[in-house]
Coordinates of C-alpha atoms in Angstrom, one line a residue:
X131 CA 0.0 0.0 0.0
X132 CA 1.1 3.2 -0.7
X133 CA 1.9 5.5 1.6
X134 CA -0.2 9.6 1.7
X135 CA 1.4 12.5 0.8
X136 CA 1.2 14.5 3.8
X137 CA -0.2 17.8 2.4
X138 CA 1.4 21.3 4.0
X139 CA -1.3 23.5 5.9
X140 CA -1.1 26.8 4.7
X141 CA -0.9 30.2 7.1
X142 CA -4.7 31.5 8.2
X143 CA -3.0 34.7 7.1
X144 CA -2.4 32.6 3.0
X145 CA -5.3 34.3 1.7
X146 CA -6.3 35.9 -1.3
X147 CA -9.6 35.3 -2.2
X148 CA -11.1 38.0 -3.8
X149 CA -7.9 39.3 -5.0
X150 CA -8.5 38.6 -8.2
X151 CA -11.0 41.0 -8.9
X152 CA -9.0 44.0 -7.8
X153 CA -5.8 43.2 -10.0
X154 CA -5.9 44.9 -13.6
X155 CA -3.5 43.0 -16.1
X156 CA -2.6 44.3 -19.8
X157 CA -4.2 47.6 -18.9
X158 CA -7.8 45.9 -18.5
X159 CA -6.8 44.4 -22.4
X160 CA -8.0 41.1 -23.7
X161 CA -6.5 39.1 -26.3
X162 CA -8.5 39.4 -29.5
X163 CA -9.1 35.6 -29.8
X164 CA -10.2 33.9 -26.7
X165 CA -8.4 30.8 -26.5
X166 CA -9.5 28.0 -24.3
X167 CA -5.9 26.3 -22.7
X168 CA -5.3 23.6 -20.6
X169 CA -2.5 23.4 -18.0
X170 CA -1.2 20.2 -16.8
X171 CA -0.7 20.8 -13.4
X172 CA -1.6 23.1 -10.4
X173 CA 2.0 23.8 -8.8
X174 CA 3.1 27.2 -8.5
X175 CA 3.8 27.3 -12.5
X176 CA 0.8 26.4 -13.5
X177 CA -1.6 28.2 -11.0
X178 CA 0.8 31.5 -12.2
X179 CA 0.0 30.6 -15.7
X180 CA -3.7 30.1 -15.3
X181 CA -4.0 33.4 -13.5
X182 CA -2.3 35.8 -16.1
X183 CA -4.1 34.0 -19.2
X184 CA -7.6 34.2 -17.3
X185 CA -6.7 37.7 -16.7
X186 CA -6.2 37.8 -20.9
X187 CA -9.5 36.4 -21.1
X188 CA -8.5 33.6 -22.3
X189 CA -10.8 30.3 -20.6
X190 CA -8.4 27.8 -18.5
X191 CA -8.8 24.1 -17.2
X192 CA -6.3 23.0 -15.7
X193 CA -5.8 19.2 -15.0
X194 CA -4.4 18.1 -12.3
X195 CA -3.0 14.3 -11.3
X196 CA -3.8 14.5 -7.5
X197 CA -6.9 14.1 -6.1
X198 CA -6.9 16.8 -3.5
X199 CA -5.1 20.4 -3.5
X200 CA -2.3 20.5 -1.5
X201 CA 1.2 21.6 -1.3
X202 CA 4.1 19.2 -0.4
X203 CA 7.5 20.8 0.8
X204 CA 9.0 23.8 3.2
X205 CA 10.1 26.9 2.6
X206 CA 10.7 28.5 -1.0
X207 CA 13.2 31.8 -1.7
X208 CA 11.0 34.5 -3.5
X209 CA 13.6 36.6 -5.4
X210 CA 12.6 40.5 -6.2
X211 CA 11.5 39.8 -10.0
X212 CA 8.6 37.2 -8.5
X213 CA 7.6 39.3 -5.6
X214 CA 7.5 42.5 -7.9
X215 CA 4.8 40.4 -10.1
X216 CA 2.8 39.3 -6.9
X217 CA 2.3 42.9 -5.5
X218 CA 1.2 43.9 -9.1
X219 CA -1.1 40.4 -8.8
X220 CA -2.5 42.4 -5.4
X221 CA -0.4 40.3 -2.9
X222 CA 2.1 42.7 -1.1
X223 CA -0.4 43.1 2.3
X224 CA -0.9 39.1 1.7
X225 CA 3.3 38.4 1.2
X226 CA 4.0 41.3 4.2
X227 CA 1.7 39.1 7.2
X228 CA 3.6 35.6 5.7
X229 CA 6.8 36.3 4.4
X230 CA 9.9 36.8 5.7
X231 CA 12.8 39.1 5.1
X232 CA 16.3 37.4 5.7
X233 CA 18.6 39.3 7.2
X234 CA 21.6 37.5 6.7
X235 CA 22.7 33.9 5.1
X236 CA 24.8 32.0 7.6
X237 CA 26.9 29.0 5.8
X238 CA 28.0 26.0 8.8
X239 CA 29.7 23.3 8.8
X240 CA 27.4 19.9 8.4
X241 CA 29.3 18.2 11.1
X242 CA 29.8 20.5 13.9
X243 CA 27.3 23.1 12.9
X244 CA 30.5 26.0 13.5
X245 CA 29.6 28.8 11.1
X246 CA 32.0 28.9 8.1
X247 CA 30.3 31.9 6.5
X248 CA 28.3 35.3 7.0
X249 CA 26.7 37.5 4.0
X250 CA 24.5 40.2 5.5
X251 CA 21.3 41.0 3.5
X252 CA 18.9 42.8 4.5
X253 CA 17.8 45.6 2.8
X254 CA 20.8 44.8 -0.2
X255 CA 18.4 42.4 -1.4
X256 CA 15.4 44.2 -2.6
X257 CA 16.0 45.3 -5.6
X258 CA 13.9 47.7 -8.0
X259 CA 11.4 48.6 -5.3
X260 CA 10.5 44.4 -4.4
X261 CA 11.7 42.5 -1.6
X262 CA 13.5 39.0 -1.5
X263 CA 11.2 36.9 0.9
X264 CA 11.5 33.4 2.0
X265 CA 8.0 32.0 2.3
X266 CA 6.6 28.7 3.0
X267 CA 5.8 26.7 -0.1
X268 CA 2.1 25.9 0.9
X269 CA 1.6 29.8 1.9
X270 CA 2.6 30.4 -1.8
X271 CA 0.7 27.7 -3.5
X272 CA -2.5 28.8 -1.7
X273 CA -1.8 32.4 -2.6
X274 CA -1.5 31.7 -6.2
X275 CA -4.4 29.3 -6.2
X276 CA -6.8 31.9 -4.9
X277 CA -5.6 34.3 -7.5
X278 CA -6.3 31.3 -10.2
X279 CA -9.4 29.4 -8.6
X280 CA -12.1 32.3 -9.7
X281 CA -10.9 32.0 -13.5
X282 CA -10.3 28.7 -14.3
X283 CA -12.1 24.6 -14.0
X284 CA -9.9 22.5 -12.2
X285 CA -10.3 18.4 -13.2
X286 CA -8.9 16.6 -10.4
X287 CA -7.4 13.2 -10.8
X288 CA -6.7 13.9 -14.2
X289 CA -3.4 12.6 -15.3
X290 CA -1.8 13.5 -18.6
X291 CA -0.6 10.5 -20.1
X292 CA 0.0 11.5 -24.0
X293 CA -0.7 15.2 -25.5
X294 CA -1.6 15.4 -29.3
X295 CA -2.1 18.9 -30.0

């Protein structure tokens, strides 16, 4: 038997429903020819996908192999070009209660744990008027998927064996 994927629980504070309806992509354009897309897969890629091409106006499914939505993993670095695109999705307030700021990266030794290296960051890191956050991976998934959820059909236990465009 196999064994469960024990599925990260997201912050209280991981949420962004709603959000989508304040955020304004392409100037409040549309593409001229409404495409319907399907995404395989509702990771971080493809919930970002699914929310920018919605916001096109372009109709989304997106399949996804699991059965339930969840986010497997720990904490994920957020570098100042992705964070600069959430807070124009309409997530700075959500990423400011969640995220955190490093300070510093602290290199040790695996054996001993004795600190082999120091690079203060603070501040140094945001870059063009965005932060660099570290945030945990099932804070961010549930982020993006409330930005996506509004816009698109999810099909659940829907796995992609063969595509023939």
């Amino acid at each position: 038997m196999a064994a469960s994927i024990p599925y990260a629980s997201p912050s209280e504070f991981a949420n962004a429903k709603g959000t989508h309806e304040r955020v304004n992509l392409y100037n409040g354009r549309k593409a001229p020819l409404r495409l319907h897309i399907i995404i395989v897969g509702c990771g971080l890629g493809g919930l970002a996908a699914a929310h920018c091409l919605a916001q096109a106006g372009h109709k989304i499914t997106l399949l996804e192999a699991a059965s339930a939505i969840g986010e497997v993993g720990a904490g994920i670095q957020v570098s100042p070009n992705v964070s600069r695109l959430l807070r124009r999705w309409g997530l700075a307030d959500q990423l400011e209660a969640i995220a955190v700021r490093p300070e510093a990266i602290v290199f040790r030794r695996y054996n001993d744990g004795e600190q082999v290296g120091y690079t203060k960051c603070g501040d140094r890191m945001e870059q063009h008027g965005a932060p660099y956050y570290h945030i945990h991976r099932a804070d961010f998934h549930k982020l993006l998927f409330d930005l996506a959820e509004p816009s698109m059909t999810l099909r659940l236990k829907s796995t992609v064996v063969t595509v023939d465009p």
